């Protein structure tokens, strides 16, 4: 499906972005691991997080969808009683990397995993390696890809230093640690999103953090009660970027996650000169908070200057780095992203697809091994951008179109439904004359 996004007038109004994708995946999985019912509000209704609901249903959980949008009751299968299943993860990398952490330690069970063409190109050895060190039996394709099978085995705790700053690997090892004998320690050199740690702390797990060491011990039963999933800062970021770039814009994003491990993009945009006012959580590395803070942000358009995104900032803005490249096209001077080689194994090779996509719209942008360099040249001409089946590329093209001189035709706009099916109508609601 192709869609044209023409240069627009200012964005105005307020909006709640759809429920956070990372927290929704975790709400479904952790809900399924509980014995008592878990009520979820704000759940993301999108292809990726429906895959997770289907997965937990296949593993024996009952999921009742409430009358209000995004409201669910999950009656779990329990921490150690998942039913054997074939799990189709669709396009959801987070489901593919987290669910094995729950299942690998359930002896006697067998779970097979597969997904779409993009998921079959994304590595799972990054979770299979630590799980095998814990005693897991996992058969992967070509040593590192889906389809793969998890055979439940007794696990033992390990100390694992993450080879890349990845919340998915961290979460998988911690989840496996709940069922493993002894203590499980994950060492992360750079902080990444910490929703798993917060949920585990809330669920009564003895989990501690000392500097870069996160530790937990085997656990019997998780208890969560209610979970509210706030709006996704990664989805809100598209509207925030559009409001920054289109002259005269002023928008408010409500009920957005203010978790500091998710708001790196706002901090980078502010450094570039953008005016984004909101009560964001202050960075607090080395501790585990129990709650997920929410905020309202107020965004206005304004001039930008280039910046350098350092490697330690990358995990805190990983999914928004394509938008940093877009802002860079409109900024004075150079915008450089380094230490972001992980972008190469996202839904597409996001260094290649962002660089090719924006260059096709007139950007001065060069790929590097671990990021890109953009030289602002007063904006973008416009043209055609191919989404490559990547939801964030499709939405990037839409925002680029609004801010461009001639407009942008996005090829494959339907990919947006993976995380944000209502994206076009939400964007249109901000473009209505007031
Ligand atoms: C996610 C972690 C990140 C992120 C992805 C969601 C999560 O991936 O890019 O969209 O929910 O844990 P990595 O852990 O691979 O960096």
Coordinates of C-alpha atoms and ligand atoms in Angstrom, one line a residue:
X1 CA 0.0 0.0 0.0
X2 CA 1.4 3.4 -1.1
X3 CA 0.6 6.6 0.7
X4 CA 1.5 10.2 -0.1
X5 CA 2.3 12.7 2.6
X6 CA 2.3 16.3 1.3
X7 CA 3.9 19.3 3.0
X8 CA 1.6 20.3 5.8
X9 CA 0.5 23.2 7.8
X10 CA 1.2 23.2 11.5
X11 CA 0.4 20.3 13.8
X12 CA -2.0 21.3 16.6
X13 CA -3.9 19.5 19.4
X14 CA -3.3 16.7 21.8
X15 CA -3.0 13.0 21.5
X16 CA -2.3 9.8 23.5
X17 CA 0.0 7.6 21.6
X18 CA -1.0 3.9 21.6
X19 CA 0.2 1.7 24.5
X20 CA 3.9 1.0 24.9
X21 CA 4.9 -1.9 22.8
X22 CA 7.7 -3.2 25.1
X23 CA 5.5 -2.9 28.2
X24 CA 2.5 -4.6 26.4
X25 CA 4.6 -7.6 25.4
X26 CA 5.8 -7.9 29.0
X27 CA 2.3 -7.4 30.4
X28 CA 1.1 -10.3 28.4
X29 CA 4.0 -12.6 29.1
X30 CA 4.3 -11.8 32.8
X31 CA 0.5 -11.9 33.1
X32 CA 0.7 -15.4 31.7
X33 CA 3.4 -16.3 34.2
X34 CA 1.1 -15.4 37.2
X35 CA -1.4 -17.6 38.9
X36 CA -3.8 -14.9 39.9
X37 CA -5.7 -12.8 37.2
X38 CA -3.9 -9.7 35.9
X39 CA -5.9 -6.8 34.6
X40 CA -4.2 -4.7 32.0
X41 CA -5.2 -1.2 30.8
X42 CA -3.7 0.6 27.8
X43 CA -2.5 -2.5 26.1
X44 CA -1.2 -1.9 22.5
X45 CA -3.7 -3.2 19.9
X46 CA -1.3 -3.9 17.1
X47 CA 0.1 -6.8 15.1
X48 CA 3.2 -7.4 17.3
X49 CA 1.4 -7.4 20.6
X50 CA -1.5 -9.5 19.2
X51 CA 1.2 -12.1 18.3
X52 CA 2.1 -12.1 22.0
X53 CA -1.5 -12.5 23.2
X54 CA -1.9 -15.5 20.8
X55 CA 1.4 -16.9 22.1
X56 CA 0.3 -16.8 25.7
X57 CA -3.1 -18.2 24.8
X58 CA -1.3 -21.1 23.0
X59 CA 0.7 -21.6 26.2
X60 CA -2.5 -22.0 28.2
X61 CA -3.4 -18.5 29.5
X62 CA -6.9 -17.2 29.1
X63 CA -7.1 -13.7 27.7
X64 CA -10.4 -11.8 28.0
X65 CA -10.5 -8.6 26.0
X66 CA -12.6 -6.0 27.9
X67 CA -15.2 -3.6 26.5
X68 CA -12.8 -0.6 26.7
X69 CA -10.0 -0.5 24.2
X70 CA -6.7 -1.9 25.4
X71 CA -8.3 -3.5 28.5
X72 CA -7.6 -7.2 29.1
X73 CA -7.8 -9.7 31.9
X74 CA -5.1 -12.4 31.7
X75 CA -5.6 -15.6 33.6
X76 CA -2.2 -17.1 33.6
X77 CA -0.8 -20.5 33.0
X78 CA 1.6 -20.0 36.0
X79 CA 5.3 -19.7 36.1
X80 CA 6.0 -23.4 35.6
X81 CA 3.0 -24.7 33.8
X82 CA 3.0 -23.4 30.2
X83 CA 1.3 -25.8 27.7
X84 CA 3.4 -27.1 24.8
X85 CA 2.7 -25.0 21.7
X86 CA 3.8 -23.8 18.3
X87 CA 4.4 -20.0 18.6
X88 CA 4.1 -17.8 15.5
X89 CA 5.8 -14.6 16.6
X90 CA 4.9 -12.8 13.3
X91 CA 7.2 -9.8 13.1
X92 CA 7.8 -9.5 16.9
X93 CA 11.4 -9.7 17.8
X94 CA 10.7 -9.0 21.5
X95 CA 8.3 -12.0 21.7
X96 CA 10.9 -14.2 20.0
X97 CA 13.7 -13.2 22.4
X98 CA 11.7 -13.1 25.7
X99 CA 9.3 -16.1 25.6
X100 CA 12.2 -18.7 25.5
X101 CA 13.3 -17.2 28.9
X102 CA 10.1 -18.3 30.4
X103 CA 9.8 -21.7 28.6
X104 CA 13.4 -23.0 28.6
X105 CA 13.3 -23.9 32.3
X106 CA 10.1 -26.0 32.2
X107 CA 11.3 -29.6 31.9
X108 CA 9.4 -32.0 29.6
X109 CA 7.8 -29.3 27.5
X110 CA 8.6 -28.5 23.9
X111 CA 7.8 -25.2 22.1
X112 CA 8.5 -24.4 18.5
X113 CA 8.9 -20.8 17.2
X114 CA 8.7 -19.3 13.8
X115 CA 7.8 -15.9 12.3
X116 CA 7.7 -13.8 9.1
X117 CA 10.5 -13.4 6.5
X118 CA 12.1 -10.5 8.5
X119 CA 12.1 -12.4 11.8
X120 CA 13.9 -15.3 10.1
X121 CA 16.8 -12.9 9.4
X122 CA 17.0 -11.7 13.0
X123 CA 19.5 -13.5 15.3
X124 CA 18.3 -15.6 18.2
X125 CA 21.7 -17.0 19.2
X126 CA 22.0 -13.9 21.4
X127 CA 19.5 -15.5 23.7
X128 CA 20.2 -19.1 22.9
X129 CA 23.8 -18.7 24.0
X130 CA 23.2 -17.6 27.6
X131 CA 20.2 -20.0 28.0
X132 CA 22.4 -22.9 26.9
X133 CA 24.9 -21.9 29.5
X134 CA 22.1 -22.2 32.0
X135 CA 21.4 -25.8 30.8
X136 CA 18.8 -25.1 28.2
X137 CA 18.3 -27.2 25.1
X138 CA 17.5 -25.1 22.1
X139 CA 17.7 -26.1 18.4
X140 CA 18.2 -23.2 16.0
X141 CA 18.3 -22.9 12.2
X142 CA 21.9 -22.4 10.9
X143 CA 23.0 -22.0 14.5
X144 CA 21.3 -18.6 15.0
X145 CA 17.9 -18.2 13.4
X146 CA 14.2 -19.1 13.6
X147 CA 12.6 -21.5 13.1
X148 CA 13.8 -22.9 16.4
X149 CA 12.7 -25.3 19.2
X150 CA 13.0 -24.9 22.9
X151 CA 13.0 -28.2 24.9
X152 CA 12.3 -27.5 28.6
X153 CA 15.2 -28.5 30.9
X154 CA 16.2 -27.8 34.5
X155 CA 18.3 -24.6 34.6
X156 CA 21.0 -23.2 36.9
X157 CA 21.8 -19.6 37.5
X158 CA 24.7 -18.0 35.7
X159 CA 26.6 -14.7 35.7
X160 CA 26.2 -13.3 32.2
X161 CA 27.9 -10.2 30.8
X162 CA 25.8 -8.9 27.9
X163 CA 27.8 -8.7 24.7
X164 CA 25.5 -6.0 23.4
X165 CA 23.4 -3.5 25.3
X166 CA 20.1 -5.3 24.7
X167 CA 17.0 -5.2 26.9
X168 CA 15.7 -8.3 25.1
X169 CA 18.7 -10.4 26.1
X170 CA 18.7 -9.0 29.6
X171 CA 15.0 -9.8 30.0
X172 CA 15.3 -13.3 28.6
X173 CA 18.2 -14.2 31.0
X174 CA 16.3 -12.7 34.0
X175 CA 13.1 -14.5 33.1
X176 CA 15.0 -17.8 32.9
X177 CA 16.6 -16.9 36.3
X178 CA 13.2 -17.1 37.9
X179 CA 13.1 -20.9 37.2
X180 CA 16.9 -21.5 37.6
X181 CA 18.5 -22.9 40.7
X182 CA 20.7 -20.4 42.6
X183 CA 21.4 -16.8 41.6
X184 CA 21.3 -15.3 38.1
X185 CA 23.3 -12.2 37.4
X186 CA 23.2 -10.0 34.3
X187 CA 25.9 -7.4 33.8
X188 CA 25.0 -4.6 31.4
X189 CA 27.8 -2.1 30.6
X190 CA 25.3 0.4 29.4
X191 CA 21.7 0.8 30.8
X192 CA 18.9 -0.3 28.4
X193 CA 15.1 -0.2 28.9
X194 CA 14.3 -1.6 32.3
X195 CA 10.6 -2.6 32.1
X196 CA 11.4 -6.2 33.0
X197 CA 13.3 -5.3 36.2
X198 CA 10.5 -2.9 37.3
X199 CA 7.8 -5.5 36.7
X200 CA 9.8 -8.2 38.5
X201 CA 10.3 -6.0 41.5
X202 CA 6.5 -5.2 41.5
X203 CA 5.8 -8.9 41.2
X204 CA 7.6 -9.7 44.5
X205 CA 10.8 -11.1 43.0
X206 CA 14.0 -10.5 45.0
X207 CA 15.8 -8.5 42.3
X208 CA 18.6 -6.1 43.0
X209 CA 20.8 -3.8 41.0
X210 CA 24.3 -2.8 42.1
X211 CA 25.9 -0.6 39.5
X212 CA 25.8 -2.6 36.3
X213 CA 25.0 -5.9 38.0
X214 CA 21.4 -7.1 38.1
X215 CA 20.8 -10.1 40.3
X216 CA 17.8 -12.3 41.1
X217 CA 17.2 -15.7 42.7
X218 CA 14.7 -18.5 41.9
X219 CA 11.1 -17.6 42.5
X220 CA 7.9 -19.5 43.2
X221 CA 5.0 -17.3 42.2
X222 CA 4.6 -13.9 40.5
X223 CA 1.8 -11.6 41.7
X224 CA 1.1 -8.5 39.6
X225 CA -2.5 -7.4 40.1
X226 CA -3.2 -4.4 37.8
X227 CA -0.8 -3.1 35.1
X228 CA -1.3 0.2 33.3
X229 CA 0.5 0.5 30.0
X230 CA 1.2 4.1 29.3
X231 CA 1.5 5.6 25.7
X232 CA 4.6 4.5 23.8
X233 CA 7.4 7.2 23.6
X234 CA 8.7 5.5 20.5
X235 CA 5.3 5.9 18.7
X236 CA 4.9 9.4 20.2
X237 CA 8.3 10.3 18.8
X238 CA 6.9 10.5 15.2
X239 CA 4.4 13.2 16.2
X240 CA 7.0 14.9 18.3
X241 CA 9.5 15.0 15.4
X242 CA 6.8 16.3 13.0
X243 CA 5.8 19.0 15.5
X244 CA 9.5 20.0 15.9
X245 CA 10.0 20.2 12.1
X246 CA 6.7 21.8 10.8
X247 CA 6.7 25.5 11.4
X248 CA 4.1 26.9 13.8
X249 CA 3.3 23.5 15.4
X250 CA 2.4 23.0 19.0
X251 CA 1.1 19.7 20.3
X252 CA 0.7 17.9 23.6
X253 CA 1.2 14.2 24.1
X254 CA -0.6 12.8 27.1
X255 CA -0.2 9.6 29.2
X256 CA 3.3 9.0 27.7
X257 CA 5.8 6.8 29.5
X258 CA 8.3 9.1 31.2
X259 CA 10.7 6.2 32.0
X260 CA 14.2 7.6 31.6
X261 CA 15.4 4.5 29.8
X262 CA 12.9 5.3 27.0
X263 CA 13.2 9.0 26.6
X264 CA 16.7 9.4 25.2
X265 CA 15.2 10.8 21.9
X266 CA 13.6 13.7 23.8
X267 CA 16.9 14.5 25.5
X268 CA 18.8 14.4 22.1
X269 CA 16.1 16.6 20.4
X270 CA 16.4 19.1 23.3
X271 CA 20.1 19.2 22.9
X272 CA 19.5 20.0 19.2
X273 CA 17.5 22.9 20.3
X274 CA 13.9 21.5 20.2
X275 CA 11.4 22.8 22.8
X276 CA 9.9 19.7 24.5
X277 CA 8.5 20.4 27.9
X278 CA 7.5 17.5 30.2
X279 CA 8.0 16.0 33.5
X280 CA 10.3 13.2 32.4
X281 CA 11.9 10.9 34.9
X282 CA 15.5 11.9 35.7
X283 CA 18.1 9.3 34.7
X284 CA 18.8 7.1 37.6
X285 CA 21.3 4.4 36.6
X286 CA 22.2 1.7 39.2
X287 CA 18.8 1.4 40.8
X288 CA 15.5 -0.5 40.1
X289 CA 12.3 1.6 40.4
X290 CA 9.1 -0.3 40.9
X291 CA 6.7 1.9 39.0
X292 CA 6.4 3.1 35.4
X293 CA 6.1 6.9 35.5
X294 CA 3.9 8.8 33.0
X295 CA 4.0 12.4 31.8
X296 CA 2.5 14.9 29.4
X297 CA 4.9 16.6 26.9
X298 CA 4.3 19.9 25.2
X299 CA 6.2 20.3 21.9
X300 CA 6.7 23.3 19.7
X301 CA 8.5 23.8 16.4
X302 CA 11.8 25.6 16.3
X303 CA 15.3 25.7 14.7
X304 CA 17.8 22.8 15.3
X305 CA 21.5 22.4 15.4
X306 CA 23.5 19.2 14.8
X307 CA 24.6 17.0 17.6
X308 CA 26.7 13.8 18.3
X309 CA 24.9 10.9 19.8
X310 CA 27.3 8.9 21.9
X311 CA 27.3 5.1 22.2
X312 CA 25.9 5.2 25.8
X313 CA 22.9 7.1 24.6
X314 CA 22.1 4.6 21.9
X315 CA 20.2 2.0 23.9
X316 CA 18.0 4.8 25.4
X317 CA 16.9 5.9 22.0
X318 CA 17.5 2.9 19.8
X319 CA 14.2 2.8 18.0
X320 CA 14.1 6.6 17.5
X321 CA 17.5 6.9 15.8
X322 CA 15.9 7.1 12.4
X323 CA 14.1 10.2 13.6
X324 CA 17.4 11.7 14.9
X325 CA 18.7 11.3 11.3
X326 CA 15.6 13.1 10.0
X327 CA 16.0 16.0 12.5
X328 CA 19.6 16.1 11.4
X329 CA 18.5 16.9 7.8
X330 CA 16.8 20.0 9.1
X331 CA 19.6 21.0 11.6
X332 CA 22.4 23.4 11.1
X333 CA 25.7 21.5 10.9
X334 CA 26.5 17.8 11.3
X335 CA 24.5 15.2 13.2
X336 CA 26.5 12.1 14.0
X337 CA 25.3 8.8 15.5
X338 CA 28.0 6.3 16.7
X339 CA 27.9 3.0 18.5
X340 CA 24.6 2.0 16.9
X341 CA 25.6 -1.2 15.0
X342 CA 22.6 -2.9 16.6
X343 CA 20.5 -1.0 14.1
X344 CA 21.7 -3.4 11.4
X345 CA 19.7 -6.3 13.0
X346 CA 16.4 -4.5 13.5
X347 CA 13.2 -5.1 11.5
X348 CA 15.4 -4.0 8.6
X349 CA 19.1 -3.0 8.4
X350 CA 18.2 0.4 9.7
X351 CA 21.5 2.0 8.9
X352 CA 21.2 1.0 5.3
X353 CA 17.4 1.6 4.9
X354 CA 17.5 5.0 6.7
X355 CA 20.5 6.2 4.8
X356 CA 19.1 5.1 1.4
X357 CA 15.6 6.3 2.2
X358 CA 16.6 9.8 3.3
X359 CA 19.2 10.1 0.6
X360 CA 16.4 9.4 -1.9
X361 CA 14.5 12.4 -0.5
X362 CA 17.6 14.7 -0.9
X363 CA 19.4 14.3 2.4
X364 CA 23.2 14.5 2.7
X365 CA 23.7 11.4 4.8
X366 CA 26.5 8.8 4.9
X367 CA 26.4 5.4 6.5
X368 CA 29.2 4.4 8.8
X369 CA 29.7 0.9 10.2
X370 CA 28.0 1.8 13.5
X371 CA 25.7 4.7 12.6
X372 CA 25.5 7.6 10.2
X373 CA 26.6 11.2 9.6
X374 CA 24.0 13.7 8.4
X375 CA 24.8 17.2 7.1
X376 CA 21.9 19.5 7.4
X377 CA 21.1 21.3 4.2
X378 CA 18.0 23.3 5.0
X379 CA 15.5 20.4 4.8
X380 CA 14.4 17.8 2.4
X381 CA 13.2 17.9 -1.2
X382 CA 10.9 14.9 -1.0
X383 CA 10.4 11.9 -3.3
X384 CA 9.7 8.2 -2.7
X385 CA 10.7 6.2 0.4
X386 CA 10.5 2.4 0.5
X387 CA 9.5 1.0 3.9
X388 CA 11.1 -2.4 3.4
X389 CA 8.3 -3.9 5.6
X390 CA 9.7 -1.9 8.5
X391 CA 7.0 -0.1 10.5
X392 CA 9.4 2.6 11.8
X393 CA 10.7 3.3 8.2
X394 CA 7.1 3.8 7.0
X395 CA 6.3 6.3 9.7
X396 CA 9.6 8.0 9.2
X397 CA 8.7 8.6 5.5
X398 CA 5.3 10.0 6.5
X399 CA 6.9 12.6 8.9
X400 CA 9.5 13.4 6.3
X401 CA 6.7 14.1 3.8
X402 CA 5.0 16.6 6.0
X403 CA 8.2 18.6 6.6
X404 CA 9.6 18.3 3.0
X405 CA 9.3 20.7 0.1
X406 CA 7.5 18.4 -2.4
X407 CA 6.0 15.6 -0.3
X408 CA 6.9 11.9 0.1
X409 CA 5.3 8.8 -1.3
X410 CA 5.8 6.0 1.2
X411 CA 5.8 2.5 -0.5
X412 CA 4.5 -0.1 2.0
X413 CA 2.8 2.2 4.5
X414 CA 0.8 -0.8 5.8
X415 CA 4.0 -1.9 7.7
X416 CA 3.0 0.8 10.3
X417 CA 0.3 -1.6 11.6
X418 CA 3.1 -3.7 13.3
X419 CA 3.2 -1.1 16.2
X420 CA 0.8 1.7 15.3
X421 CA -2.3 0.8 13.2
X422 CA -3.9 4.2 13.9
X423 CA -0.9 6.2 13.0
X424 CA -2.3 7.9 9.9
X425 CA -5.6 8.9 11.5
X426 CA -3.8 10.1 14.7
X427 CA -1.5 12.2 12.5
X428 CA -4.4 13.5 10.5
X429 CA -6.2 14.5 13.8
X430 CA -3.2 16.8 14.5
X431 CA -3.4 18.4 11.1
X432 CA -7.0 19.5 11.2
X433 CA -7.4 23.2 11.1
X434 CA -8.4 24.4 14.6
Ligands
LIG1 C1 13.0 -4.0 23.1 C2 14.3 -3.8 23.1 C3 15.1 -3.2 22.0 C4 14.2 -2.4 21.0 C5 12.9 -3.2 20.7 C6 12.1 -3.6 21.9 C7 12.3 -4.6 24.2 O1 15.7 -4.2 21.3 O2 14.9 -2.1 19.8 O3 12.1 -2.5 19.8 O4 11.1 -4.5 24.3 O5 13.0 -5.1 25.1 P1 17.1 -4.8 21.7 O6 17.0 -5.4 23.1 O7 17.5 -5.9 20.7 O8 18.1 -3.7 21.7

